[in-house]
Each structure stands twice: as C-alpha cells, then as structure tokens.
Coordinates of C-alpha atoms in Angstrom, one line a residue:
M1071 CA 161.4 13.7 7.7
N1072 CA 160.9 13.1 4.0
S1073 CA 158.8 10.1 4.7
S1074 CA 156.4 12.1 6.9
N1075 CA 156.2 14.8 4.2
N1076 CA 155.3 12.3 1.5
T1077 CA 152.6 10.6 3.5
P1078 CA 149.6 12.8 2.3
A1079 CA 150.7 12.3 -1.3
I1080 CA 151.0 8.5 -0.9
I1081 CA 147.5 8.4 0.8
K1082 CA 146.1 10.5 -2.1
A1083 CA 147.7 8.2 -4.7
V1084 CA 146.4 5.1 -2.9
I1085 CA 142.8 6.5 -2.8
L1086 CA 143.0 7.4 -6.5
Y1087 CA 144.2 3.9 -7.4
A1088 CA 141.5 2.3 -5.1
I1089 CA 138.8 4.2 -7.1
C1090 CA 140.2 4.1 -10.6
V1091 CA 141.4 0.5 -10.8
P1092 CA 138.0 -1.1 -9.8
L1093 CA 136.2 1.4 -12.0
A1094 CA 138.5 0.5 -15.0
V1095 CA 137.8 -3.3 -14.3
V1096 CA 134.0 -2.7 -14.2
I1097 CA 134.0 -0.5 -17.4
G1098 CA 136.2 -3.1 -19.2
Y1099 CA 133.7 -5.8 -18.2
L1100 CA 130.7 -3.7 -19.4
I1101 CA 132.3 -3.0 -22.8
A1102 CA 133.6 -6.5 -23.4
N1103 CA 131.4 -6.8 -26.5
P1104 CA 132.1 -3.6 -28.5
F1105 CA 129.1 -4.1 -30.8
D1106 CA 126.5 -4.6 -28.2
K1107 CA 123.9 -1.9 -27.7
S1108 CA 124.5 -1.8 -23.9
T1109 CA 128.2 -1.1 -24.6
F1110 CA 127.3 2.1 -26.4
I1111 CA 124.9 3.1 -23.6
Y1112 CA 127.6 2.7 -20.9
A1113 CA 130.2 4.4 -23.0
G1114 CA 127.7 7.3 -23.6
I1115 CA 127.0 7.7 -19.9
L1116 CA 130.7 7.6 -19.1
G1117 CA 131.5 10.1 -21.9
G1118 CA 128.7 12.4 -20.6
L1119 CA 130.1 12.3 -17.1
L1120 CA 133.6 13.1 -18.3
A1121 CA 132.3 15.9 -20.5
F1122 CA 130.0 17.3 -17.8
P1123 CA 132.3 20.4 -17.0
L1124 CA 132.2 21.3 -20.8
L1125 CA 128.4 20.8 -20.9
V1126 CA 128.0 23.2 -17.9
K1127 CA 129.9 25.9 -19.7
W1128 CA 128.7 25.3 -23.3
H1129 CA 125.3 23.7 -23.0
Q1130 CA 123.4 26.6 -24.5
P1131 CA 125.5 26.8 -27.7
L1132 CA 125.4 23.0 -28.0
L1133 CA 121.6 23.1 -27.6
L1134 CA 121.4 25.6 -30.5
F1135 CA 123.8 23.4 -32.6
S1136 CA 121.6 20.4 -32.1
W1137 CA 118.4 22.2 -32.9
H1138 CA 118.1 21.5 -36.7
T1139 CA 120.8 18.9 -37.2
G1140 CA 119.8 15.4 -38.4
M1141 CA 122.3 13.7 -36.1
V1142 CA 120.8 10.7 -34.2
I1143 CA 121.7 8.8 -31.1
F1144 CA 122.0 5.5 -32.8
F1145 CA 122.4 3.3 -29.8
L1146 CA 119.0 4.2 -28.2
D1147 CA 115.7 2.7 -29.2
G1148 CA 114.0 4.7 -31.9
R1149 CA 117.3 6.5 -32.8
P1150 CA 116.1 9.9 -31.5
D1151 CA 117.6 13.1 -32.8
I1152 CA 120.4 14.5 -30.7
W1153 CA 118.2 17.6 -30.1
L1154 CA 115.8 15.4 -28.0
A1155 CA 118.6 14.6 -25.6
M1156 CA 120.2 18.1 -25.5
V1157 CA 116.9 19.8 -24.4
P1158 CA 116.6 17.9 -21.0
I1159 CA 120.4 18.1 -20.5
S1160 CA 120.5 21.8 -21.0
L1161 CA 117.3 22.5 -19.0
G1162 CA 118.6 20.3 -16.2
I1163 CA 121.9 22.2 -16.0
S1164 CA 120.0 25.5 -16.0
V1165 CA 117.8 24.3 -13.1
M1166 CA 120.9 23.1 -11.2
E1167 CA 122.6 26.5 -11.7
R1168 CA 119.4 28.3 -10.5
T1169 CA 119.3 26.1 -7.4
L1170 CA 122.9 26.8 -6.6
N1171 CA 123.0 30.5 -7.4
S1172 CA 120.0 32.6 -6.3
E1173 CA 121.1 35.4 -8.7
R1174 CA 120.5 33.3 -11.8
H1175 CA 116.9 33.6 -13.1
F1176 CA 115.1 32.3 -16.1
I1177 CA 114.0 35.0 -18.5
R1178 CA 110.4 35.7 -17.6
V1179 CA 108.0 36.2 -20.5
P1180 CA 104.5 35.5 -19.1
Q1181 CA 102.7 36.1 -22.4
I1182 CA 104.4 33.0 -23.7
T1183 CA 104.6 31.0 -20.5
W1184 CA 100.8 31.0 -19.8
P1185 CA 99.6 29.7 -23.2
L1186 CA 102.4 27.0 -23.1
L1187 CA 101.1 25.9 -19.7
V1188 CA 97.5 25.8 -20.9
L1189 CA 98.5 23.8 -23.9
L1190 CA 100.4 21.4 -21.7
A1191 CA 97.4 21.0 -19.5
V1192 CA 95.2 20.2 -22.5
V1193 CA 97.6 17.6 -23.7
I1194 CA 97.9 15.9 -20.3
F1195 CA 94.1 15.8 -19.8
T1196 CA 93.5 14.5 -23.3
A1197 CA 96.1 11.8 -22.9
K1198 CA 94.7 10.7 -19.6
M1199 CA 91.2 10.4 -21.2
T1200 CA 92.3 8.6 -24.3
G1201 CA 94.7 5.8 -23.4
G1202 CA 97.6 7.4 -21.5
F1203 CA 101.3 8.1 -22.5
G1204 CA 102.3 4.5 -23.2
L1205 CA 105.5 3.8 -25.0
R1206 CA 105.5 0.4 -26.8
S1207 CA 109.3 0.3 -26.7
M1208 CA 109.1 0.5 -22.9
G1209 CA 106.6 -2.4 -22.6
S1210 CA 103.3 -0.5 -22.8
N1211 CA 100.3 -2.1 -24.5
V1212 CA 99.6 1.0 -26.6
Y1213 CA 101.5 2.8 -29.3
G1214 CA 101.8 6.6 -29.9
G1215 CA 103.7 7.7 -26.7
K1216 CA 106.6 8.8 -28.8
K1217 CA 104.6 11.8 -30.0
Y1218 CA 103.8 12.8 -26.5
V1219 CA 107.6 12.7 -25.7
F1220 CA 108.3 14.9 -28.7
L1221 CA 105.6 17.4 -27.6
F1222 CA 106.7 17.5 -24.0
I1223 CA 110.4 18.1 -25.0
S1224 CA 109.3 20.7 -27.5
I1225 CA 107.6 22.7 -24.7
A1226 CA 110.6 22.1 -22.5
S1227 CA 112.9 23.4 -25.3
Y1228 CA 111.5 26.9 -24.9
F1229 CA 112.4 27.0 -21.2
A1230 CA 115.8 25.5 -22.0
L1231 CA 116.5 28.3 -24.5
T1232 CA 115.3 31.1 -22.3
A1233 CA 117.0 29.9 -19.1
R1234 CA 119.6 32.6 -19.5
R1235 CA 120.5 35.5 -21.7
I1236 CA 123.0 34.8 -24.5
P1237 CA 126.1 36.9 -23.7
K1238 CA 126.9 39.7 -26.1
E1239 CA 130.3 38.1 -27.1
R1240 CA 128.5 34.8 -28.0
V1241 CA 125.6 36.3 -30.0
W1242 CA 126.9 35.5 -33.5
L1243 CA 128.4 32.2 -32.5
C1244 CA 125.0 31.1 -31.2
V1245 CA 123.2 32.5 -34.2
G1246 CA 125.7 30.7 -36.5
L1247 CA 125.2 27.4 -34.7
F1248 CA 121.4 27.7 -34.9
F1249 CA 121.3 28.5 -38.7
L1250 CA 124.4 26.8 -40.1
A1251 CA 124.3 23.5 -38.2
P1252 CA 121.6 22.0 -40.6
A1253 CA 124.3 22.1 -43.4
I1254 CA 125.8 19.0 -41.8
N1255 CA 122.8 17.1 -42.9
A1256 CA 124.3 17.0 -46.4
V1257 CA 126.6 14.2 -45.2
G1258 CA 123.8 11.7 -45.3
D1259 CA 123.2 12.3 -49.0
F1260 CA 126.5 10.7 -50.0
A1261 CA 126.1 7.3 -48.4
S1262 CA 126.0 5.5 -51.8
M1263 CA 129.2 7.1 -53.0
A1264 CA 131.3 6.8 -49.7
P1265 CA 133.8 4.0 -49.4
H1266 CA 133.1 1.1 -47.2
W1267 CA 135.3 2.3 -44.3
M1268 CA 133.1 5.5 -44.0
Q1269 CA 129.8 3.7 -43.8
Y1270 CA 129.9 3.9 -40.0
L1271 CA 129.6 7.6 -40.4
F1272 CA 126.0 7.3 -41.7
I1273 CA 124.9 5.6 -38.5
V1274 CA 125.1 9.1 -36.9
F1275 CA 124.1 11.0 -40.1
P1276 CA 121.2 9.1 -41.6
T1277 CA 120.3 9.6 -45.2
T1278 CA 117.4 12.0 -45.9
F1279 CA 116.1 9.8 -48.7
Q1280 CA 116.5 6.2 -49.8
V1281 CA 119.5 7.2 -52.0
P1282 CA 119.8 4.8 -55.0
D1283 CA 123.0 2.8 -55.5
E1284 CA 123.7 4.7 -58.7
F1285 CA 124.0 8.5 -58.1
Q1286 CA 122.7 10.7 -61.0
F1287 CA 123.4 14.4 -60.7
G1288 CA 120.2 16.4 -61.2
T1289 CA 118.0 13.3 -60.9
T1290 CA 118.8 12.0 -57.4
R1291 CA 117.1 14.2 -54.8
L1292 CA 119.7 15.4 -52.3
G1293 CA 117.5 16.6 -49.4
G1294 CA 120.5 17.3 -47.1
V1295 CA 122.2 19.4 -49.7
G1296 CA 119.0 21.4 -50.2
T1297 CA 118.9 21.9 -46.5
A1298 CA 122.5 23.0 -46.5
G1299 CA 121.7 25.6 -49.2
L1300 CA 118.8 27.0 -47.1
A1301 CA 121.1 27.1 -44.1
I1302 CA 123.7 29.2 -45.9
F1303 CA 121.0 31.6 -47.2
L1304 CA 119.4 32.1 -43.8
W1305 CA 122.8 32.5 -42.1
M1306 CA 123.9 35.2 -44.6
V1307 CA 120.6 37.1 -44.1
A1308 CA 120.8 36.8 -40.3
R1309 CA 124.4 37.9 -40.1
Y1310 CA 124.5 40.7 -42.7
G1311 CA 120.9 41.4 -43.8
L1312 CA 120.1 42.0 -47.5
R1313 CA 121.5 45.6 -47.3
G1314 CA 124.8 44.3 -45.9
I1315 CA 125.0 41.7 -48.6
F1316 CA 124.2 43.8 -51.7
L1317 CA 125.1 47.3 -50.8
T1318 CA 128.5 47.1 -49.0
G1319 CA 130.7 46.3 -52.0
R1320 CA 131.7 42.8 -50.9
P1321 CA 131.0 40.4 -53.8
W1322 CA 131.8 37.3 -51.8
R1323 CA 128.7 37.8 -49.8
V1324 CA 126.5 37.9 -52.9
F1325 CA 128.3 34.8 -54.2
L1326 CA 127.6 32.8 -51.0
L1327 CA 123.9 33.9 -51.0
V1328 CA 123.5 32.8 -54.7
M1329 CA 125.3 29.6 -54.0
G1330 CA 123.0 28.8 -51.2
V1331 CA 119.9 29.4 -53.3
G1332 CA 121.4 27.2 -56.1
L1333 CA 122.0 24.3 -53.7
I1334 CA 118.3 24.4 -52.7
F1335 CA 117.3 23.2 -56.2
M1336 CA 119.2 19.9 -55.6
G1337 CA 116.8 18.9 -52.9
G1338 CA 113.6 19.1 -55.0
F1339 CA 111.5 20.7 -52.2
R1340 CA 109.0 23.3 -53.2
G1341 CA 108.6 24.5 -49.7
T1342 CA 112.3 25.3 -49.3
L1343 CA 112.2 27.7 -52.3
L1344 CA 109.0 29.3 -50.9
I1345 CA 110.8 30.0 -47.7
V1346 CA 113.6 31.8 -49.6
M1347 CA 111.2 33.8 -51.7
F1348 CA 109.1 34.8 -48.6
V1349 CA 112.2 35.8 -46.6
F1350 CA 113.7 37.7 -49.5
I1351 CA 110.6 39.7 -50.4
L1352 CA 109.7 40.7 -46.8
K1353 CA 113.3 41.5 -45.8
F1354 CA 113.7 43.5 -49.0
F1355 CA 110.9 45.9 -48.0
M1356 CA 111.6 45.8 -44.2
E1357 CA 115.1 47.1 -44.9
G1358 CA 113.8 49.8 -47.2
L1359 CA 115.7 48.5 -50.3
Q1360 CA 112.8 49.4 -52.6
R1361 CA 114.1 53.0 -52.3
T1362 CA 117.6 52.1 -53.7
W1363 CA 119.0 51.2 -57.1
L1364 CA 118.6 47.5 -56.1
M1365 CA 114.8 47.7 -56.8
P1366 CA 115.0 47.9 -60.6
V1367 CA 117.9 45.4 -60.7
V1368 CA 115.8 42.8 -58.8
I1369 CA 112.8 43.5 -61.1
M1370 CA 114.9 43.2 -64.3
S1371 CA 116.7 40.0 -63.0
G1372 CA 113.3 38.4 -62.2
L1373 CA 111.9 39.2 -65.7
V1374 CA 115.0 38.0 -67.4
G1375 CA 115.0 34.8 -65.3
M1376 CA 111.3 34.1 -66.2
V1377 CA 111.9 34.7 -69.9
A1378 CA 114.9 32.3 -69.8
I1379 CA 113.2 29.6 -67.8
V1380 CA 109.8 29.4 -69.5
P1381 CA 110.9 27.9 -72.8
L1382 CA 113.6 25.7 -71.2
A1383 CA 111.6 24.5 -68.1
H1384 CA 111.0 20.9 -69.4
K1385 CA 114.8 20.5 -70.1
L1386 CA 116.0 21.5 -66.7
P1387 CA 117.2 18.7 -64.3
F1388 CA 114.5 16.7 -62.5
T1389 CA 115.2 18.2 -59.1
V1390 CA 115.0 21.7 -60.4
Q1391 CA 111.7 21.1 -62.2
R1392 CA 110.3 19.5 -59.0
T1393 CA 111.3 22.6 -57.0
L1394 CA 109.6 24.9 -59.5
A1395 CA 106.4 22.7 -59.8
F1396 CA 104.3 25.3 -57.9
V1397 CA 104.8 27.9 -60.7
P1398 CA 101.6 27.6 -62.8
F1399 CA 102.8 28.8 -66.2
L1400 CA 105.8 26.5 -66.6
S1401 CA 105.7 23.5 -68.9
L1402 CA 107.5 20.8 -67.0
D1403 CA 108.4 17.3 -67.8
A1404 CA 105.6 14.8 -67.1
E1405 CA 107.7 12.8 -64.6
A1406 CA 108.6 15.8 -62.5
K1407 CA 105.0 17.1 -62.6
M1408 CA 103.6 13.7 -61.6
S1409 CA 106.1 13.5 -58.7
A1410 CA 105.0 16.8 -57.4
E1411 CA 101.3 16.3 -58.0
G1412 CA 101.4 12.8 -56.4
S1413 CA 102.6 14.2 -53.1
S1414 CA 99.6 16.6 -53.1
N1415 CA 96.9 14.1 -54.3
W1416 CA 97.3 11.6 -51.4
R1417 CA 97.2 14.5 -48.9
L1418 CA 93.9 15.7 -50.4
E1419 CA 92.4 12.2 -50.3
M1420 CA 93.4 11.8 -46.6
W1421 CA 92.1 15.2 -45.6
E1422 CA 88.8 14.6 -47.4
A1423 CA 88.4 11.3 -45.5
L1424 CA 89.4 12.9 -42.1
L1425 CA 87.2 16.0 -42.2
P1426 CA 84.0 14.0 -41.1
Q1427 CA 85.9 13.0 -37.9
V1428 CA 86.4 16.6 -36.7
P1429 CA 82.9 17.1 -35.1
K1430 CA 83.3 13.9 -33.2
H1431 CA 86.7 15.0 -31.6
L1432 CA 85.8 18.7 -31.2
L1433 CA 85.3 18.6 -27.4
L1434 CA 87.7 15.8 -26.6
G1435 CA 90.5 15.0 -29.0
K1436 CA 91.5 11.5 -29.7
G1437 CA 95.1 12.0 -28.5
Y1438 CA 98.1 10.1 -29.9
A1439 CA 97.5 6.7 -28.3
I1440 CA 97.0 3.8 -30.8
Q1441 CA 95.6 0.6 -29.6
P1442 CA 97.5 -2.6 -30.6
E1443 CA 94.4 -4.0 -32.5
D1444 CA 94.2 -0.9 -34.7
F1445 CA 98.0 -0.9 -35.3
N1446 CA 98.1 -4.6 -36.2
E1447 CA 95.1 -4.4 -38.4
M1448 CA 96.1 -1.3 -40.4
M1449 CA 99.9 -1.5 -40.4
G1450 CA 100.7 -5.2 -39.9
Q1451 CA 102.3 -7.3 -42.6
T1452 CA 99.5 -9.8 -42.5
A1453 CA 96.9 -7.1 -43.3
L1454 CA 98.9 -5.9 -46.3
A1455 CA 99.4 -9.5 -47.5
N1456 CA 95.7 -10.1 -47.4
G1457 CA 95.0 -7.1 -49.6
M1458 CA 93.6 -5.0 -46.7
A1459 CA 95.6 -2.0 -47.9
S1460 CA 93.5 -1.6 -51.1
K1461 CA 90.3 -1.8 -49.1
M1462 CA 91.2 0.8 -46.4
D1463 CA 89.7 4.2 -46.4
A1464 CA 92.2 7.1 -46.6
S1465 CA 91.5 8.0 -43.0
Q1466 CA 92.7 4.5 -41.9
G1467 CA 96.0 4.6 -43.7
S1468 CA 99.3 4.4 -41.8
L1469 CA 100.0 8.1 -41.9
S1470 CA 96.5 9.1 -40.6
L1471 CA 96.6 6.4 -38.0
S1472 CA 99.9 7.7 -36.6
G1473 CA 98.7 11.3 -36.7
D1474 CA 100.9 12.4 -39.6
Y1475 CA 98.2 14.4 -41.4
H1476 CA 100.6 16.8 -43.2
N1477 CA 98.1 19.5 -42.3
G1478 CA 98.6 22.0 -39.5
M1479 CA 95.0 22.4 -38.4
L1480 CA 94.1 18.7 -38.5
S1481 CA 97.3 17.9 -36.6
I1482 CA 96.0 19.8 -33.6
I1483 CA 92.2 19.7 -33.7
L1484 CA 91.9 15.9 -34.1
P1485 CA 94.3 15.0 -31.3
F1486 CA 93.4 17.8 -28.8
G1487 CA 90.0 19.2 -29.9
I1488 CA 88.9 22.8 -29.8
W1489 CA 90.8 23.4 -26.5
G1490 CA 94.1 22.6 -28.1
V1491 CA 93.3 24.9 -31.0
L1492 CA 92.5 27.8 -28.7
A1493 CA 95.6 27.3 -26.6
F1494 CA 97.8 27.0 -29.7
F1495 CA 96.3 30.1 -31.4
W1496 CA 96.9 32.0 -28.1
L1497 CA 100.6 30.9 -28.3
L1498 CA 100.9 31.7 -32.0
F1499 CA 99.6 35.3 -31.8
A1500 CA 101.4 36.0 -28.5
G1501 CA 104.6 34.9 -30.3
V1502 CA 104.0 37.3 -33.2
R1503 CA 103.7 40.2 -30.7
V1504 CA 106.9 39.2 -28.9
L1505 CA 108.9 38.9 -32.1
Y1506 CA 107.5 42.1 -33.5
F1507 CA 108.4 44.0 -30.4
N1508 CA 112.0 42.6 -30.4
Y1509 CA 112.3 43.6 -34.1
K1510 CA 110.8 47.0 -33.6
Y1511 CA 112.4 48.0 -30.4
G1512 CA 115.5 45.8 -30.1
D1513 CA 119.1 46.7 -30.2
P1514 CA 120.0 48.1 -33.7
A1515 CA 123.0 45.7 -33.7
L1516 CA 120.6 42.8 -33.7
D1517 CA 118.3 44.2 -36.3
S1518 CA 119.2 41.7 -39.0
I1519 CA 118.6 38.6 -36.8
N1520 CA 115.5 40.0 -35.1
S1521 CA 113.8 40.8 -38.4
L1522 CA 114.7 37.4 -39.8
L1523 CA 113.3 35.5 -36.8
F1524 CA 110.1 37.6 -37.1
V1525 CA 109.8 36.8 -40.8
L1526 CA 110.5 33.1 -40.4
Y1527 CA 107.9 32.8 -37.6
L1528 CA 105.3 34.5 -39.9
F1529 CA 106.1 32.1 -42.7
H1530 CA 105.8 28.9 -40.6
M1531 CA 102.6 30.3 -39.0
L1532 CA 101.0 30.9 -42.4
N1533 CA 102.3 27.5 -43.6
Y1534 CA 100.8 25.8 -40.5
L1535 CA 97.4 27.5 -41.0
S1536 CA 97.3 26.8 -44.7
C1537 CA 95.9 23.7 -46.2
F1538 CA 99.2 22.4 -47.5
G1539 CA 101.2 23.1 -44.3
G1540 CA 103.2 20.0 -43.6
L1541 CA 104.2 20.8 -40.0
Q1542 CA 103.4 18.3 -37.2
M1543 CA 102.2 19.4 -33.8
S1544 CA 104.3 17.0 -31.8
S1545 CA 107.8 18.1 -32.8
D1546 CA 107.7 21.1 -35.1
I1547 CA 106.2 23.4 -32.5
G1548 CA 109.6 23.2 -30.8
L1549 CA 111.8 23.1 -33.8
F1550 CA 110.2 26.1 -35.4
F1551 CA 107.8 28.3 -33.4
L1552 CA 109.4 27.9 -29.9
G1553 CA 112.8 27.8 -31.4
Y1554 CA 112.5 31.2 -33.1
L1555 CA 110.7 32.6 -30.0
G1556 CA 113.3 31.2 -27.5
L1557 CA 116.3 32.4 -29.6
S1558 CA 114.8 35.9 -29.9
I1559 CA 114.0 36.1 -26.2
A1560 CA 117.5 34.8 -25.2
L1561 CA 119.2 37.3 -27.6
N1562 CA 117.2 40.3 -26.4
N1563 CA 116.9 39.3 -22.7
G1564 CA 113.2 39.2 -22.9
V1565 CA 110.7 41.5 -24.7
C1566 CA 112.0 44.9 -25.9
R1567 CA 109.8 47.9 -25.4
P1568 CA 110.2 51.6 -26.3
A1569 CA 112.1 53.5 -23.7
P1570 CA 109.8 55.7 -21.6
A1571 CA 109.8 59.4 -22.6
P1572 CA 111.6 61.7 -20.1
A1573 CA 109.3 63.5 -17.7
P1574 CA 108.9 67.3 -18.6
A1575 CA 110.8 69.7 -16.4
Q1576 CA 108.8 71.5 -13.8
A1577 CA 108.3 75.1 -14.8
P1578 CA 108.8 77.8 -12.2
A1579 CA 105.8 79.5 -10.8
G1580 CA 104.6 82.3 -13.0
A1581 CA 106.8 81.3 -16.0
K1582 CA 105.3 81.3 -19.4
I1583 CA 104.7 77.8 -20.8
H1584 CA 105.4 77.2 -24.5
E1585 CA 103.7 74.2 -26.1
Q1586 CA 106.1 71.8 -27.7
A1587 CA 105.6 68.7 -29.8
P1588 CA 106.2 65.5 -27.9
A1589 CA 109.6 63.9 -28.6
R1590 CA 109.7 60.6 -30.3
P1591 CA 110.5 57.8 -27.8
S1592 CA 114.0 56.5 -28.1
L1593 CA 114.7 52.7 -28.5
Q1594 CA 115.7 50.7 -25.5
P1595 CA 118.7 48.6 -26.6
A1596 CA 118.9 44.9 -25.7
F1597 CA 122.5 45.3 -24.5
P1598 CA 122.7 48.4 -22.2
H1599 CA 126.0 50.2 -22.2

C-alpha cells in the first residue's frame, strides 16, 4: 500500500534527477575554464534563466536602474553598458505579457510614436544606401554598426519604458532608481586606491577617466563623484521640490542638496554645473519661490559667493577652477584655463572643417558606416607612425571619422541629412508639448517630478541645438530625450489634459437665464481615485 502511494513521488524524483544530473555535467564541462569568455557567457545565460521570474516582476524598475549607470557587461565584445541589454529584455517581457494577456496594452502616445517611426525609417533608408549595418566584431567588412545598434536600442527604450504604467506604490522607487543609480559610477574613480583583491570590481565599474597612480585631492578629476553629486541634487529636487527642501523646516534636506552640489566640483565638468544652475533657476520660478523670503536670501547668497570667489579663484583646487571656467570675469590658474579652453579649441577646429561637407550630405546623409580603407588610413598605427596624423585635416580625425562631432546639429545632419533633422525636430517639439501637458495638468502629487522632467528636457534640447552641445545622436537620444519622455508618460499613464468642464444644466422652459462666468476647468489627476 505504501509502495503504491510513493510511486508518483519516486517517478517525480527520477525525472528531476534525469534532467538535473546531465544538465549539471554539461554546465560543469562548459565552465571548466573559469577565466574563459565563453564561461561568463554560459554563466550569464544560466543566471538569466534562473532569474527570469524576478525579471518578469521587476523588469521595469531594473530598466530604470540601468538607465544612467556606468556598469558594463564585461564578458561581451565591446563591453556594452548594462542598459543596452536591459532595454531588449524589458521590451521582450512586455511584448510577451501583451501576447498572453489581451488586457495589457502599451501606453499609446501617437504624437511621439509617429516621429519616432519616421526617424527610424530615415535611419534604415540611409544605412541601406551608405554601406549597411555591418558590425566589424561580427565579421562584417565595414565599421560603424555599433552606432546603429545604439540608435535602434535608444528608440526601443521608449517603447520599453511606456509598455505599462508605473503603479502608484512604486512611483518614488522608480524615480529614485532613475535619478540615484548614476551615483554608483563613483566606484570607478577609486581604482587606483583600492586594494588588489578589489580590482575585479572595476571590470564591472570602469573608471570614468584614466586615473593616475597617485591620487591628489582637488587635482585628480573624479568624474564619477561629480556624477554622483548631480544624481543627489536631481533626486532631492524630484522628490521634494525646492519648496519642500527649503521651506519645510528640515535642515537635512538642505544639507543633502548642498552636499550634492559640492561633489559636482570634484568632477571638473562645466556642463554639470550648468545643469544645476538651469534646473535651480527654472524650478525656483516655477514653484513661485520668488514671492517668498527665499528670494532675497538667494540673491544675497549669490552676491556674497561672487565677492568671495573673485579674488580667490586662482587659488581654488584645479577641479573647482575647471568647473567654473565658463564664468567670464574669474581670474583662473593658467593650467585650469588651458585645460578648459583646450577642450573647446579642438571642437571648433573640427566643426570648421566639417561645415563644408554639410551641403554634400543634405539630401542623403553619409550614415555611420566606415570603410576599412578609411579606418586603417586615418586610425591605424602605421598611419600615426608615418606622421599622417599631423597632415590630416580636422575633418579626417578619429572623432570626426567615427561621427563623434561633439555637436548636436552636426551629429544628425551629416549622418542622416535634412530628413533626419526634420524627423528629429518633430520628435523634440512633440516631446516638449507632452512634458508640458503632464507638468501643467498632471496629478499634484507628481508635480515635483513632472516639472523636473520638463526642465531637464528643455536643458538637453537647448544643449543639443547649441554649438557646444556634446550630445551624440546614436545613444543620447535614448538616455536623455526618450528617457525623460518615457518616464513622464509611464508615471502619468499617457498625456494629461484638463478635465472637461461640466455641461450646463438645462433650464426649464420660460425660466429666466442668468449669465454666469465660465468655471475654471479642474485638473484631471494621473491617478484617479
């Protein structure tokens, strides 16, 4: 009797052993060499399969976490950022959920979808006409396919973000992951000071600069620490707003905000400080703080800071001076000024050499494909050894050859011509309208994050359109523009609009009608009660 009752359990155990034992043998054989690249690939696939149930539940927060982190997948060719892998994973899971459940729908915002599809069509047509999508690492005979991969994944990232609405209970978790995750990039700045047993950590967290062996505080540029400072600043503004930081009687909030701004100066990036100033000024007026006692305090603090910095500017640490290099009336140290001006001069030389090429690529861009002959001639070691580098025109340098023009307009008009410019401008201004509507008519509980996303989008758009915009079309369209757009749409479940005014009551026949001023339309919250 007992034997017959145990038969199903025995059969189940036999089946499990029949599957698990051969699988363990195969996996053991595949990972026999722990330092081989294929070992990490097999282990990554196996780990992904085991973690699949967690990915199904948490893929959207994980996607937001990976958005601005510098973590890389070190065992794949090219060491791609983890964000490049999370986008297709998250989008694939969302498509699978939509296939299995007819009640699940992607958030539809046609005013963003159409320009994205037009831009995608322009990119595909240009690539077909100028050498294809070849990846040299995959055996192709042309270079440049990596940028196409970045651009396609950037476009897909919007649909991955807007696949479903962010639940109300996860709003601030997702916002925190999006803005605070870049703080982890600071890990890579301390590679030279870490003990030997921690060096493997920097395979996943690469250094932002070539950090020298001898670390000097104030002289060594810590780009990751500067990014962490910006992350803290943006998170505080997104979570509490400037009003919630300064006018609620909680000093720790002011301390964290000031600490984040202070860390920015360790990176030595002028653009990071410009983001902070732009966000602070616009948010200050958007929240109506100019009508509070904070207005004279801010003005007096700014004046005192300027009076204190002007005579001492040349004695400040190198990274601080480089961050302040855009201020015209400061007398800075010659080395700091030369470092800042040097990064501008070579850009101007490259742009001056590239401008004559614009008419030639106006109707058909040159795409991202690079022929092997051009690559070997301009970037090969033999060319540099023969002194070719000194004879090259600025438009033939390695950066211009690879499409890294450090100029927003050139980075789109040269690869994709006037059609790419029109599609991208359509996307830009449609995005402004969507973010403005979500800021203006969104749920008041999301006002701080909606207004910040609108301000950040405006900054990067102006930065992109300016001469000194350093954004690149291939990847930054997803990391910045589509990232802010997608997060706003996922938070607000689409585009918020003013609630329709109630229809006037029908007056009885013969009743006297009194004229009444129209009521102001109420706001339609993103989270209906």
